[in-house]
Backbone as JSON, one array per atom type, in Angstrom:
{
  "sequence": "XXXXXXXXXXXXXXXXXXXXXXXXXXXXXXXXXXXXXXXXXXXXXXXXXXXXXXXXXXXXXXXXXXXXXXXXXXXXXXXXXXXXXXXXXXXXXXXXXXXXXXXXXXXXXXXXXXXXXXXXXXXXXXXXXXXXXXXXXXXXXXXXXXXXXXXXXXXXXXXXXXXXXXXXXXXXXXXXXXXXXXXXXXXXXXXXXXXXXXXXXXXXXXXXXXXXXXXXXXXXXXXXXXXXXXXXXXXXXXXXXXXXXXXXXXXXXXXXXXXXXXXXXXXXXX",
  "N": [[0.84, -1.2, 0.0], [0.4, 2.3, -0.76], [1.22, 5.54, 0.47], [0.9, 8.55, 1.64], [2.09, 11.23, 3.17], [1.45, 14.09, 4.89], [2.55, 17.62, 6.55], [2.09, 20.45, 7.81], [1.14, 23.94, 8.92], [-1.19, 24.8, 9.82], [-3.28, 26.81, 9.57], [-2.27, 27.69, 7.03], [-2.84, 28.03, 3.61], [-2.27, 26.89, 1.78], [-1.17, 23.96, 2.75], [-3.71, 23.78, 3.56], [-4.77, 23.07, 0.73], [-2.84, 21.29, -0.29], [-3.3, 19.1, 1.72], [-6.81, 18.86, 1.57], [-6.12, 18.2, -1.55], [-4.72, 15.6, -1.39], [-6.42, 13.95, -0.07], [-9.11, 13.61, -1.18], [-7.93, 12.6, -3.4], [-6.83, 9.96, -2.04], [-9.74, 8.93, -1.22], [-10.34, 7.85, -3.57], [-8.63, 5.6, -4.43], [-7.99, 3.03, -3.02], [-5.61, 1.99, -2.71], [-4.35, 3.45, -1.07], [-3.22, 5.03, 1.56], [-2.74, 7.94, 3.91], [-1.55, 10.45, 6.22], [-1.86, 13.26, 8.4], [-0.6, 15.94, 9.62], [-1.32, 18.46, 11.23], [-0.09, 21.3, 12.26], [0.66, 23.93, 15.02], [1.95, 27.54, 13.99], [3.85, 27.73, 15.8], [4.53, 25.34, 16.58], [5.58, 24.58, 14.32], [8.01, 25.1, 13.37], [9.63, 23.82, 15.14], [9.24, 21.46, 14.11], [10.03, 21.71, 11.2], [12.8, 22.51, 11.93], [14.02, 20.08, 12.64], [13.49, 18.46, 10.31], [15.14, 19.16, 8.75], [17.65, 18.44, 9.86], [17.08, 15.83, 10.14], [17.33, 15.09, 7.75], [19.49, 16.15, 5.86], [20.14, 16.43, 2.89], [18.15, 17.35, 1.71], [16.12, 20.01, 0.65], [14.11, 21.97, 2.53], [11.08, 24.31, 2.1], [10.71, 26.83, 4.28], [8.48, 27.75, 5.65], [6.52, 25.01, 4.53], [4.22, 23.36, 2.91], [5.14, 20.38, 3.93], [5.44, 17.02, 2.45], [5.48, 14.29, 1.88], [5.76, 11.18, -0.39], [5.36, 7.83, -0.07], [8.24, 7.78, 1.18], [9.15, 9.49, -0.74], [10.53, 13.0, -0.86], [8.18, 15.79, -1.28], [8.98, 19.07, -1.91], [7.73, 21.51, -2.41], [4.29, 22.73, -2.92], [3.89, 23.19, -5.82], [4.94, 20.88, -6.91], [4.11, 18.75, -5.59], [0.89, 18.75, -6.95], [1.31, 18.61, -9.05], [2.38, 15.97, -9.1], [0.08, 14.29, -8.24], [-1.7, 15.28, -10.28], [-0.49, 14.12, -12.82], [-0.76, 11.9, -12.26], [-2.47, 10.76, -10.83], [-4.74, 12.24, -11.98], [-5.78, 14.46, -10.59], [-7.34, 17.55, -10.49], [-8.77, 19.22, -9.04], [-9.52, 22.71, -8.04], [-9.29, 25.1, -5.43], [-10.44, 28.28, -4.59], [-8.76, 31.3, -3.25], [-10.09, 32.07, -1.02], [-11.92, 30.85, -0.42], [-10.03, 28.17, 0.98], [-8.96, 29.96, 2.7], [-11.03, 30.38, 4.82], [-11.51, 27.66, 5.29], [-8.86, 26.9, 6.51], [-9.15, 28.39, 8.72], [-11.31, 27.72, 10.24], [-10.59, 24.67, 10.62], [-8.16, 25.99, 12.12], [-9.47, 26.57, 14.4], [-10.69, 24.49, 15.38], [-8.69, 22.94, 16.34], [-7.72, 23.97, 18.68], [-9.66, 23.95, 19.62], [-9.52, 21.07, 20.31], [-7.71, 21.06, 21.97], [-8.23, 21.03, 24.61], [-7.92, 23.14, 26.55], [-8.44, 26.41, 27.71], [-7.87, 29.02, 25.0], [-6.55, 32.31, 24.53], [-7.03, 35.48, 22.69], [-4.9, 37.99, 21.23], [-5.37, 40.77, 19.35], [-2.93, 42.88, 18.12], [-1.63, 45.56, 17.34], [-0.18, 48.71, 15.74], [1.01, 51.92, 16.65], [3.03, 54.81, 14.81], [2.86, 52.93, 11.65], [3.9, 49.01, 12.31], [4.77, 46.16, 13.91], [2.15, 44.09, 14.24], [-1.11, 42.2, 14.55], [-2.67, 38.82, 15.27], [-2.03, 37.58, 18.03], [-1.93, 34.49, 19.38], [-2.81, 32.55, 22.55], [-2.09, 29.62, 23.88], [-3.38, 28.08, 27.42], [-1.83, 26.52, 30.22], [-3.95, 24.85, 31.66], [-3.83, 22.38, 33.18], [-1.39, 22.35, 34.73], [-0.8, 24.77, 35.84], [-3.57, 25.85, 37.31], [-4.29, 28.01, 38.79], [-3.11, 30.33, 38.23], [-4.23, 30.5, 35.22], [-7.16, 30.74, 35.8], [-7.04, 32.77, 36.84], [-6.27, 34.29, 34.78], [-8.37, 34.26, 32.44], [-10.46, 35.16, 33.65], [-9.67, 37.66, 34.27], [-9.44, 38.34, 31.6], [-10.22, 40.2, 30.07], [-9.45, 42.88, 31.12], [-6.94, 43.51, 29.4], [-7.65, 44.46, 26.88], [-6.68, 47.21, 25.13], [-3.99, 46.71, 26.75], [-0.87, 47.65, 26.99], [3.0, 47.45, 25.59], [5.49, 47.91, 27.5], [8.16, 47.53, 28.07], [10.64, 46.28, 25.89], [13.08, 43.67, 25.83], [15.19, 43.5, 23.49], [15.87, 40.87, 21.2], [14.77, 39.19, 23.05], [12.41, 39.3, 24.81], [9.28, 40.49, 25.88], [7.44, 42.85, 27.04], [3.93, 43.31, 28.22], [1.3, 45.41, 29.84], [-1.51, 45.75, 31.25], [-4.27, 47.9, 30.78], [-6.15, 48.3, 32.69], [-4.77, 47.7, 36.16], [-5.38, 44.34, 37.47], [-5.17, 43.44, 40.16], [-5.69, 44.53, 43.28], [-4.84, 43.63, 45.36], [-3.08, 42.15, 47.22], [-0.51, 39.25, 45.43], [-0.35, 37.44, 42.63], [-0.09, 33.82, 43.44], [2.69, 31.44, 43.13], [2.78, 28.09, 41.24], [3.82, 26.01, 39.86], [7.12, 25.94, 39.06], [8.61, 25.09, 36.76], [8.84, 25.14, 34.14], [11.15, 25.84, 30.94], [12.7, 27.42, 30.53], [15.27, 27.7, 28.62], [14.99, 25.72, 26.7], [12.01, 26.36, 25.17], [10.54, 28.47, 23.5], [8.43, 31.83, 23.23], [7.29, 31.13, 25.56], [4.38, 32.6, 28.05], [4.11, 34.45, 31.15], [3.65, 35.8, 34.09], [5.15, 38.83, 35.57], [7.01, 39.27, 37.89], [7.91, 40.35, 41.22], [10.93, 40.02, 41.64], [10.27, 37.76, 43.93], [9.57, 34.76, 45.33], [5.83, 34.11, 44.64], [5.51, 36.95, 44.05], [4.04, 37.56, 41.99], [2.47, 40.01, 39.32], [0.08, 41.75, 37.65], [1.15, 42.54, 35.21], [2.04, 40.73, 32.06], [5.01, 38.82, 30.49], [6.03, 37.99, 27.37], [8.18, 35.51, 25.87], [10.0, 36.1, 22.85], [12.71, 33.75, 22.33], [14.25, 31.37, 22.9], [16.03, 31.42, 26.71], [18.44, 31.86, 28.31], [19.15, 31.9, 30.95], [18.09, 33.12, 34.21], [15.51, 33.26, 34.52], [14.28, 30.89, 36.19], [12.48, 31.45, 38.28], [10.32, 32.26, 37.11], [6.59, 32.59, 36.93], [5.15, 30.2, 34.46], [2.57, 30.29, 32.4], [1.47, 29.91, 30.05], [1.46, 29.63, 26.1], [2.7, 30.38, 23.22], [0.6, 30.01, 20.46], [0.02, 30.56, 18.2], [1.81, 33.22, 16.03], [3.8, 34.02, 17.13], [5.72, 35.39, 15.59], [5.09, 37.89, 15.51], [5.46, 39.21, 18.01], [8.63, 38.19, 17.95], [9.29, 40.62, 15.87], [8.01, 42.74, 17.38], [9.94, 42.6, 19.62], [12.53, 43.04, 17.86], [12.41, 45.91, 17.76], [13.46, 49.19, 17.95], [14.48, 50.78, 20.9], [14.19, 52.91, 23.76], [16.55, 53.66, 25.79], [15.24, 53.36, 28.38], [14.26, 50.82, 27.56], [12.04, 50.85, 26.34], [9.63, 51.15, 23.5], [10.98, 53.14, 20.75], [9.64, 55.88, 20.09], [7.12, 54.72, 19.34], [4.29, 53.36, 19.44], [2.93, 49.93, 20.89], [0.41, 47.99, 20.86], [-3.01, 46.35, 22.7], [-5.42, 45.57, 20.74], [-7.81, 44.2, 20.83], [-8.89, 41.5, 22.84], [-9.65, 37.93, 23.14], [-11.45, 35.14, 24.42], [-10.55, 32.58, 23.9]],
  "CA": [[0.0, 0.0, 0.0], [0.93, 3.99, -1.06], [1.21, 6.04, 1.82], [1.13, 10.03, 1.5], [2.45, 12.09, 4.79], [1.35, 15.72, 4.67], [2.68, 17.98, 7.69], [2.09, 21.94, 7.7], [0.7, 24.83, 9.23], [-3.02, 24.33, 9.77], [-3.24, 28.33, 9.42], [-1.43, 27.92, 5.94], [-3.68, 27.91, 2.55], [-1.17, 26.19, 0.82], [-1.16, 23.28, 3.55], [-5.06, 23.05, 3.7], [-4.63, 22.85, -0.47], [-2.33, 19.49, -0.4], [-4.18, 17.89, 2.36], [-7.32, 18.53, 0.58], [-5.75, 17.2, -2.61], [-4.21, 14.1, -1.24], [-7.35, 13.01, 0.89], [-9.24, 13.04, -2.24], [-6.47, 11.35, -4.0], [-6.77, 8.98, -1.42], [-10.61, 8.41, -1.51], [-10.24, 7.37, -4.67], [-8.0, 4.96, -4.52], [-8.26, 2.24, -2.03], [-4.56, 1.3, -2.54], [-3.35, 4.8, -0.65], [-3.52, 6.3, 3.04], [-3.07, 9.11, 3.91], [-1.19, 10.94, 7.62], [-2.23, 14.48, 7.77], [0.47, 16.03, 10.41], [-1.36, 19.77, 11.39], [0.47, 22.37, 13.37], [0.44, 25.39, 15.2], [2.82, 27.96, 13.81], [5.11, 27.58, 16.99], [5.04, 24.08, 15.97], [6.08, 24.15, 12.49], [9.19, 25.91, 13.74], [10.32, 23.13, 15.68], [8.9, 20.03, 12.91], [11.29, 21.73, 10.32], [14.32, 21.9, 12.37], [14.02, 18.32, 12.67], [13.43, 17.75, 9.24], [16.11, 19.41, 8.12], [18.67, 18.05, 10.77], [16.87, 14.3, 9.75], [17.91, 14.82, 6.05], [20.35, 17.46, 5.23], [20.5, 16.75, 1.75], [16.88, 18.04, 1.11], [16.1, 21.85, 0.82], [12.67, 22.11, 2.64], [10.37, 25.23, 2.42], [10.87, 26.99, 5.92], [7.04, 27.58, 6.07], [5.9, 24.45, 4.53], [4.19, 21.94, 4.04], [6.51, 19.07, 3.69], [4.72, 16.49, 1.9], [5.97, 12.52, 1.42], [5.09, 9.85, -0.86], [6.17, 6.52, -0.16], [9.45, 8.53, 1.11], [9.68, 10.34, -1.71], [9.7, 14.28, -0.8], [7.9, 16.72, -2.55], [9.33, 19.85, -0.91], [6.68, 22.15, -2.47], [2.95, 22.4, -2.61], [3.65, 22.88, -6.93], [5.51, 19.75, -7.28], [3.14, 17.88, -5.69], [0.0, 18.97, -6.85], [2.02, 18.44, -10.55], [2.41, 14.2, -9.31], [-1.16, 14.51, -8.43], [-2.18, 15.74, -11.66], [0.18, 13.55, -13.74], [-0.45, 10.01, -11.98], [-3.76, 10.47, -10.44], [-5.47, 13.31, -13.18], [-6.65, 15.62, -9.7], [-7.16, 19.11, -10.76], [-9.88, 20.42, -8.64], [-8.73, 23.99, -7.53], [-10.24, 25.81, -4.53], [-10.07, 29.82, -4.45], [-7.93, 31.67, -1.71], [-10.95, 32.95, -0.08], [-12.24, 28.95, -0.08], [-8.8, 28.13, 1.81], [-9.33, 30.97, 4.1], [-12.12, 29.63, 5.43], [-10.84, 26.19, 5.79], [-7.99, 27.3, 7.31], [-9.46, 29.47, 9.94], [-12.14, 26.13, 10.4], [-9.53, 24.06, 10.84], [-7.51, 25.97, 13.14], [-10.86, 26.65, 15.71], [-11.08, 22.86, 15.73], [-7.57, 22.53, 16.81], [-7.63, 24.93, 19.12], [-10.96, 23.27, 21.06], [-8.8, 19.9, 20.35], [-6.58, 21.28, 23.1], [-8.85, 20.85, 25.97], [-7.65, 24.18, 27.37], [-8.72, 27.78, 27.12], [-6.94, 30.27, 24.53], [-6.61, 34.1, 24.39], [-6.52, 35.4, 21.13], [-4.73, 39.1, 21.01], [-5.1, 41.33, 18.32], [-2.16, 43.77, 18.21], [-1.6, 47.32, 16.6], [1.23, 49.45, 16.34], [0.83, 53.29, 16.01], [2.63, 54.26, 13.5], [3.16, 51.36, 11.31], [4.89, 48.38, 13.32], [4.07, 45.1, 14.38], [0.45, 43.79, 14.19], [-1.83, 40.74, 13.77], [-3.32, 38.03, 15.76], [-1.45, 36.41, 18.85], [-2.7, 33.34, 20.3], [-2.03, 31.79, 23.5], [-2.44, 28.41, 25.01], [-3.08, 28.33, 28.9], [-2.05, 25.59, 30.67], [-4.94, 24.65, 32.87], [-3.85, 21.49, 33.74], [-0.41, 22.62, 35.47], [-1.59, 26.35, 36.6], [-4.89, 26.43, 37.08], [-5.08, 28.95, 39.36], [-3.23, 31.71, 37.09], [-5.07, 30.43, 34.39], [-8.52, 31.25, 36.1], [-7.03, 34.52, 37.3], [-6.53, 35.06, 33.17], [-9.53, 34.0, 32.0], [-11.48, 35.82, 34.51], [-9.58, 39.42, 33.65], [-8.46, 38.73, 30.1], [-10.91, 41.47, 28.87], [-8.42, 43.68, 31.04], [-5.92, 43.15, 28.77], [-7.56, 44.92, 25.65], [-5.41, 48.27, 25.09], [-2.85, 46.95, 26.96], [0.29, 48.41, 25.91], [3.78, 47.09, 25.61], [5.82, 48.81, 28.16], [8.93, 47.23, 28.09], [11.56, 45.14, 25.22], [14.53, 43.19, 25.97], [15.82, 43.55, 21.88], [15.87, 39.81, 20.58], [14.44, 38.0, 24.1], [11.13, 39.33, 25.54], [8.78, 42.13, 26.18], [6.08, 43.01, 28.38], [2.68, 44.02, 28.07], [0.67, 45.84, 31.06], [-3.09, 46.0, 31.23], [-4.93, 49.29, 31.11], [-6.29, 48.9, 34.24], [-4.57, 46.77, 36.42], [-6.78, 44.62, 38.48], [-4.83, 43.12, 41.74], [-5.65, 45.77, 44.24], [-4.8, 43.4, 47.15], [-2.15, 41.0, 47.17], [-0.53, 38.75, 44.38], [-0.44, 35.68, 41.81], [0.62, 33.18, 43.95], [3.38, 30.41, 42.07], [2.14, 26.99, 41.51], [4.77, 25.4, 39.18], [8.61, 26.93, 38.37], [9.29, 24.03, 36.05], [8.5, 25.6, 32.67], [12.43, 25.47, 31.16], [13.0, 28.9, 29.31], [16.47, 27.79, 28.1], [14.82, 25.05, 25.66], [11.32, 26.65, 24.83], [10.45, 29.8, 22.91], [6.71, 31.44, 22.92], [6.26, 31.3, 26.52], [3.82, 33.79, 28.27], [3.84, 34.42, 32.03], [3.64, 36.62, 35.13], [6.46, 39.59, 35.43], [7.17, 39.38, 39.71], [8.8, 40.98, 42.01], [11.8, 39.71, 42.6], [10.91, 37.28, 44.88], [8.62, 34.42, 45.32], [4.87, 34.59, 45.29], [5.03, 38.21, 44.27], [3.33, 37.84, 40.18], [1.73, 41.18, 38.85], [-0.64, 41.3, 36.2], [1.86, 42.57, 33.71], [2.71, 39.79, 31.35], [6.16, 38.59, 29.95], [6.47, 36.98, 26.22], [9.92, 35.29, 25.37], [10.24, 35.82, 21.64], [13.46, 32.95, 21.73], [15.29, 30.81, 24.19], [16.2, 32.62, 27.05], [19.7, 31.0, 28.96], [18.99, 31.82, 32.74], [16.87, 34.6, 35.12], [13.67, 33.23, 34.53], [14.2, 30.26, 36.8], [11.52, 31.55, 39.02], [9.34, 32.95, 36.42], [5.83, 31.38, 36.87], [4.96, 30.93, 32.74], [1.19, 29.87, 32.39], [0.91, 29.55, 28.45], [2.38, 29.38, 25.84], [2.04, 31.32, 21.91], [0.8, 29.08, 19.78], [0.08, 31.37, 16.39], [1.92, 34.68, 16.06], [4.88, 34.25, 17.73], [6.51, 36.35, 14.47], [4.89, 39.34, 15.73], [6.39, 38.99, 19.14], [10.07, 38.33, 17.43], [8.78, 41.86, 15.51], [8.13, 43.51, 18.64], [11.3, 42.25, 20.34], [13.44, 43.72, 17.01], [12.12, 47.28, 17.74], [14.33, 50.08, 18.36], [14.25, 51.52, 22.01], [15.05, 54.16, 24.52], [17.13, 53.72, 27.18], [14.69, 52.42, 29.14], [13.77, 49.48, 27.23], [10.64, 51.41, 25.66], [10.0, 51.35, 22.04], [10.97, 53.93, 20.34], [8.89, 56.73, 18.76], [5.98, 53.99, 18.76], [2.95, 52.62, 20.62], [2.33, 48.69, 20.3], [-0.8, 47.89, 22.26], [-3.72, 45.14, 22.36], [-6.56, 46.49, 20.0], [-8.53, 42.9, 21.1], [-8.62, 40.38, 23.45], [-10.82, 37.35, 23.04], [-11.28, 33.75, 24.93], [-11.04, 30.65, 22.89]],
  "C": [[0.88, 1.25, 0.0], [0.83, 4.42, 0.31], [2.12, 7.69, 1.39], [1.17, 10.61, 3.3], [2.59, 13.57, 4.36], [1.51, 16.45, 6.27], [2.44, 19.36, 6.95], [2.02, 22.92, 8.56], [-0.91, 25.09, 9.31], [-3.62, 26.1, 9.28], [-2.46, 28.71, 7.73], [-2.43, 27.58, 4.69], [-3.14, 26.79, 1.78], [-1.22, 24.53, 1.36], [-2.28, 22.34, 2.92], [-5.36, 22.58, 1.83], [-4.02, 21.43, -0.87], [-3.38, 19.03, 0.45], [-5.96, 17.79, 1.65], [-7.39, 17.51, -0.73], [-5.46, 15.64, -2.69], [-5.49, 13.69, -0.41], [-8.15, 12.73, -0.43], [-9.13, 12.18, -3.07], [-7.27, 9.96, -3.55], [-8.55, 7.81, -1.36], [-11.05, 7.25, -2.34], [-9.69, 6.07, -4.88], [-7.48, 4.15, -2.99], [-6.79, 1.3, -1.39], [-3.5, 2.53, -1.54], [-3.91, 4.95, 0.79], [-2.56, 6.92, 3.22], [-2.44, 9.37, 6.25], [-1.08, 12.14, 7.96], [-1.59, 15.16, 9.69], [-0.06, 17.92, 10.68], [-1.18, 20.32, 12.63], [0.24, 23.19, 13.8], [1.29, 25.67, 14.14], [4.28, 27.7, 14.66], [5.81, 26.11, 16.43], [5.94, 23.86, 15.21], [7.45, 24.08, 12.92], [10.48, 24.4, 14.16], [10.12, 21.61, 14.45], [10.33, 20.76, 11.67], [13.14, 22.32, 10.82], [14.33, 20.84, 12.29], [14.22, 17.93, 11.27], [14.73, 18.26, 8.76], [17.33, 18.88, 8.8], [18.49, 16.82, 10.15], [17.75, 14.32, 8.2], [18.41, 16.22, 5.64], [20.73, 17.43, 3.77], [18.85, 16.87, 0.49], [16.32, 19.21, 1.4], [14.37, 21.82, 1.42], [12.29, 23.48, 2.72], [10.43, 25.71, 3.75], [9.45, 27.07, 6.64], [6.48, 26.43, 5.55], [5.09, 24.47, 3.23], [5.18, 21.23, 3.25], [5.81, 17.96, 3.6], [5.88, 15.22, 1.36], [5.05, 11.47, 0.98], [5.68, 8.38, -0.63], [7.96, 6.81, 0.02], [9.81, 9.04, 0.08], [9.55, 12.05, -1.02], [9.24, 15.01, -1.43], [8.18, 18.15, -1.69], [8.41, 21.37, -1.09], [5.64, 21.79, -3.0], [2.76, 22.24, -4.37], [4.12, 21.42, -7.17], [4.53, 18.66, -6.77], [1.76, 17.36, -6.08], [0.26, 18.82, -8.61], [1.86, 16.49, -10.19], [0.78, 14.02, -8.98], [-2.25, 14.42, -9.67], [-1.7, 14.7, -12.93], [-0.03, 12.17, -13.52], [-1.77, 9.82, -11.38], [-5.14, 11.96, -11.04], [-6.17, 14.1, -12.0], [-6.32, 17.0, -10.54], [-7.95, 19.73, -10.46], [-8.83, 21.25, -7.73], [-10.11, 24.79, -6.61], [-9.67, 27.51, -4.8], [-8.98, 30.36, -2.98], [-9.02, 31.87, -0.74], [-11.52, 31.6, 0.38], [-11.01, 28.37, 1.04], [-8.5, 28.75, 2.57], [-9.84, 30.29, 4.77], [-11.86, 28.39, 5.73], [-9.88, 25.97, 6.42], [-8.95, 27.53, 8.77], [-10.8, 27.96, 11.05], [-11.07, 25.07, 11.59], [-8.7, 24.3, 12.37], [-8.28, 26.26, 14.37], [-10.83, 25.26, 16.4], [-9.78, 22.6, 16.78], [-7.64, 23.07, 17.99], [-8.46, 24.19, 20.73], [-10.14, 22.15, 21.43], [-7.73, 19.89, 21.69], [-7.04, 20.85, 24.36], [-8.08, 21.6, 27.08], [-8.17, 25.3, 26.51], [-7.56, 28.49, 26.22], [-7.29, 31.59, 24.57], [-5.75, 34.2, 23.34], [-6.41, 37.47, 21.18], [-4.3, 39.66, 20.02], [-4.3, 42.51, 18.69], [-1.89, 44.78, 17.41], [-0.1, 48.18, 16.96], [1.15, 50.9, 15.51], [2.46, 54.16, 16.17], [2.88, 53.01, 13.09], [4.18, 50.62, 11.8], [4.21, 46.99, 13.1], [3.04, 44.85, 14.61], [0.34, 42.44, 13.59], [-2.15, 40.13, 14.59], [-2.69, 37.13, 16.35], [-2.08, 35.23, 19.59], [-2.31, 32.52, 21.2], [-2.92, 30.73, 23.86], [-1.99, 28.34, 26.24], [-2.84, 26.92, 29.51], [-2.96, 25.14, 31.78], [-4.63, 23.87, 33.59], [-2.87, 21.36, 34.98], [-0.16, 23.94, 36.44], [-2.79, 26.38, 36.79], [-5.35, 27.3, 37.35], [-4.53, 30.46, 38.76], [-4.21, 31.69, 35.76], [-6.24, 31.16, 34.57], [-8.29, 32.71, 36.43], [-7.09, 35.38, 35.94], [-7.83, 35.1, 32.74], [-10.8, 34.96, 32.81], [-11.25, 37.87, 34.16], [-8.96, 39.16, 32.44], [-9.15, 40.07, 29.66], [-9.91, 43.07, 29.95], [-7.26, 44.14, 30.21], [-6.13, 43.76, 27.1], [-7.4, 46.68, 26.14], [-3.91, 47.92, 25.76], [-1.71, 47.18, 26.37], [1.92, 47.46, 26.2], [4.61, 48.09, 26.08], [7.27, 48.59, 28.46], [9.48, 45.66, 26.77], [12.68, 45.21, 25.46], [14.72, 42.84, 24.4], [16.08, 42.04, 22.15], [15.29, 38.27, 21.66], [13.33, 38.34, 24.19], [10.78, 40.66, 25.52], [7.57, 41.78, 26.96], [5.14, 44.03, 28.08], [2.16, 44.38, 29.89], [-0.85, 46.22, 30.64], [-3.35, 47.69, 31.64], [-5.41, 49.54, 32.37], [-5.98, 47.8, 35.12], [-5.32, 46.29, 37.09], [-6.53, 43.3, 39.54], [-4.91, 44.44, 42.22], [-5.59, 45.19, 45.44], [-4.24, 41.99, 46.86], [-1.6, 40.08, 45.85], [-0.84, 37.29, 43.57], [0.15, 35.14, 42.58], [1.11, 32.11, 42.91], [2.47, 29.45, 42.33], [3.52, 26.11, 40.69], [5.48, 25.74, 38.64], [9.36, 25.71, 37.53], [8.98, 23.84, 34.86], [10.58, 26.05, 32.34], [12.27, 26.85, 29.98], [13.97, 28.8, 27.99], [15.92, 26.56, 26.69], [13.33, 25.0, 24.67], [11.35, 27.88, 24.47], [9.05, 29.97, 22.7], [6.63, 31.43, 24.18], [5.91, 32.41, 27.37], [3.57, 32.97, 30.06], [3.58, 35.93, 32.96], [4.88, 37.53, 35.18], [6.11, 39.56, 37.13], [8.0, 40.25, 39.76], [9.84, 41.32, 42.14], [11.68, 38.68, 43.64], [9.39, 36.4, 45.06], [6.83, 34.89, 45.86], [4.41, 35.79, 44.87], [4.44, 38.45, 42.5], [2.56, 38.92, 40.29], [0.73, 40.5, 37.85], [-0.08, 42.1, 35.02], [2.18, 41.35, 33.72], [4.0, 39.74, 30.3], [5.63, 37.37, 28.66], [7.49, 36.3, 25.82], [9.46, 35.06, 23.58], [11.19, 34.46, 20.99], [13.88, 32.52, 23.35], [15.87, 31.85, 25.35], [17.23, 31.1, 28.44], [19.26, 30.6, 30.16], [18.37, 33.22, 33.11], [15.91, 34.07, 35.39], [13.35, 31.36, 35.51], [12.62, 30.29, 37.95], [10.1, 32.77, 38.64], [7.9, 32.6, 36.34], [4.99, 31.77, 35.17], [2.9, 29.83, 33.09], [0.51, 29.51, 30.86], [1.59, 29.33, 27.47], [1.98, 30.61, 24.28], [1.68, 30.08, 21.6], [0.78, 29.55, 17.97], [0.75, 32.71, 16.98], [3.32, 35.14, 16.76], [5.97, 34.81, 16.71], [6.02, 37.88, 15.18], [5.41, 39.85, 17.02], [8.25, 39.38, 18.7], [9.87, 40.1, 16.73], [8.85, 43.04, 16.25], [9.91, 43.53, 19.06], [12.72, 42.89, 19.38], [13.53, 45.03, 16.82], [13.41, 47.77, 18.43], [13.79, 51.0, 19.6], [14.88, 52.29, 22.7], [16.08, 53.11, 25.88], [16.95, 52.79, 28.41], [13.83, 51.14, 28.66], [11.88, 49.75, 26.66], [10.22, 51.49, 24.36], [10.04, 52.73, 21.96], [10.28, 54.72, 19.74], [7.37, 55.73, 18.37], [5.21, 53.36, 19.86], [2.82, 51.2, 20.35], [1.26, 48.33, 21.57], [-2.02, 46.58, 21.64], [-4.78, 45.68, 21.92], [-7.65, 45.67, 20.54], [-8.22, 42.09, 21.67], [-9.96, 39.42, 23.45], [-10.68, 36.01, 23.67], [-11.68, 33.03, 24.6], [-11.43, 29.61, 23.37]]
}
């Protein structure tokens, strides 16, 4: 038996376009299955390091998808949608605005598939800057009780502004109106590993256990040591480009962007 392996970007048109194509395919033909491999963005990140470390003498797309027949690769979405066409005569074509929508489908599903809450922040940057649609996954199962403290004030959290970047590590957002007025986040679990994850979103403290605010810290990339006693509660799972974006801004002195506002236009709970 044939055997097609499609991995991507579930958020990617191009993606939802092969897997489409090859399930089809596959309908059809009773001699084929089919392993349909969909990611976050954060994901992808880490699936094509791998792939490219696994086989260094194949050039893969850095966004995707990465598409195998019977180990053959097809390293883009034309080449395969060309063996498609040439060995199994497919040539139905969807529109972009059709692949929107199936996308955006798609990645809702995934999303519920988590069996945790997300917060989905839309970001703005006056003047033109960084913008677009961050999405976090909370861990409920290992925090619950920052979790519920998010979920309960996320709608604090629309205007918040970005009030501090560490250039190529992290930045920090602060809510418009903050809303501890009597004591703080208490920790629950300091065993989120900074130095081998990128994408994660937590509490900015004190200094000193126990003492979490409700400003929040992003790490755009790996981050060595400090954050040992950081308590992180989520993670990105789309959007973590606009973060790296942020984090590449030019600032004052005090770690402020420069000459520019980036703030949360929307906050919503998935």
């Amino acid at each position: 038996m044939s055997h097609i392996h499609i991995a991507g970007r579930v958020l990617d048109a191009k993606f939802q376009a092969a897997r489409i194509a090859a399930e089809a395919v596959v309908a059809e033909n009773t001699d084929f299955s089919i392993t349909v491999t969909e990611l976050f963005s954060s994901d992808s990140e880490i699936y094509h390091r791998e792939l490219c470390r696994d086989h260094k003498n194949v050039e893969f797309e850095e966004k995707g998808p990465w598409i195998t027949v019977n180990g053959k690769f097809y390293t883009n979405l034309q080449s395969f949608t060309e063996y498609l066409s040439e060995v199994h005569a497919y040539d139905e074509q969807l529109t972009t605005n059709e692949l929107g929508k199936i996308s955006k489908a798609r990645f809702n599903e995934k999303v519920k598939s988590l069996g945790h809450h997300a917060v989905a922040f839309k970001i703005k940057s006056t003047p033109d800057g960084p913008r677009g649609m961050m999405v976090l996954e909370m861990f409920g199962d290992r925090v619950p009780k920052s979790c519920a403290v998010m979920e309960e004030n996320f709608k604090s959290y629309k205007r918040a502004s970005v009030i501090r970047v560490v250039q190529g590590a992290w930045c920090e957002f602060l809510p418009l109106d903050e809303f501890l007025t009597d004591g703080y986040i208490q920790d629950e679990d300091l065993g989120f590993d900074h130095n081998t994850n990128v994408g994660l979103v937590g509490w900015v403290n004190n200094g000193r256990p126990h003492t979490n605010t409700s400003r929040i810290y992003v790490t755009a990339n790996r981050i060595p040591g400090g954050f040992e006693n950081m308590q992180v509660f989520g993670r990105v799972i789309e959007g973590l480009s606009i973060i790296r974006d942020i984090c590449s801004l030019e600032t004052t002195f005090a770690q402020v962007p420069l000459g520019r506002t980036v703030s949360v236009e929307e906050v919503v709970l998935m």
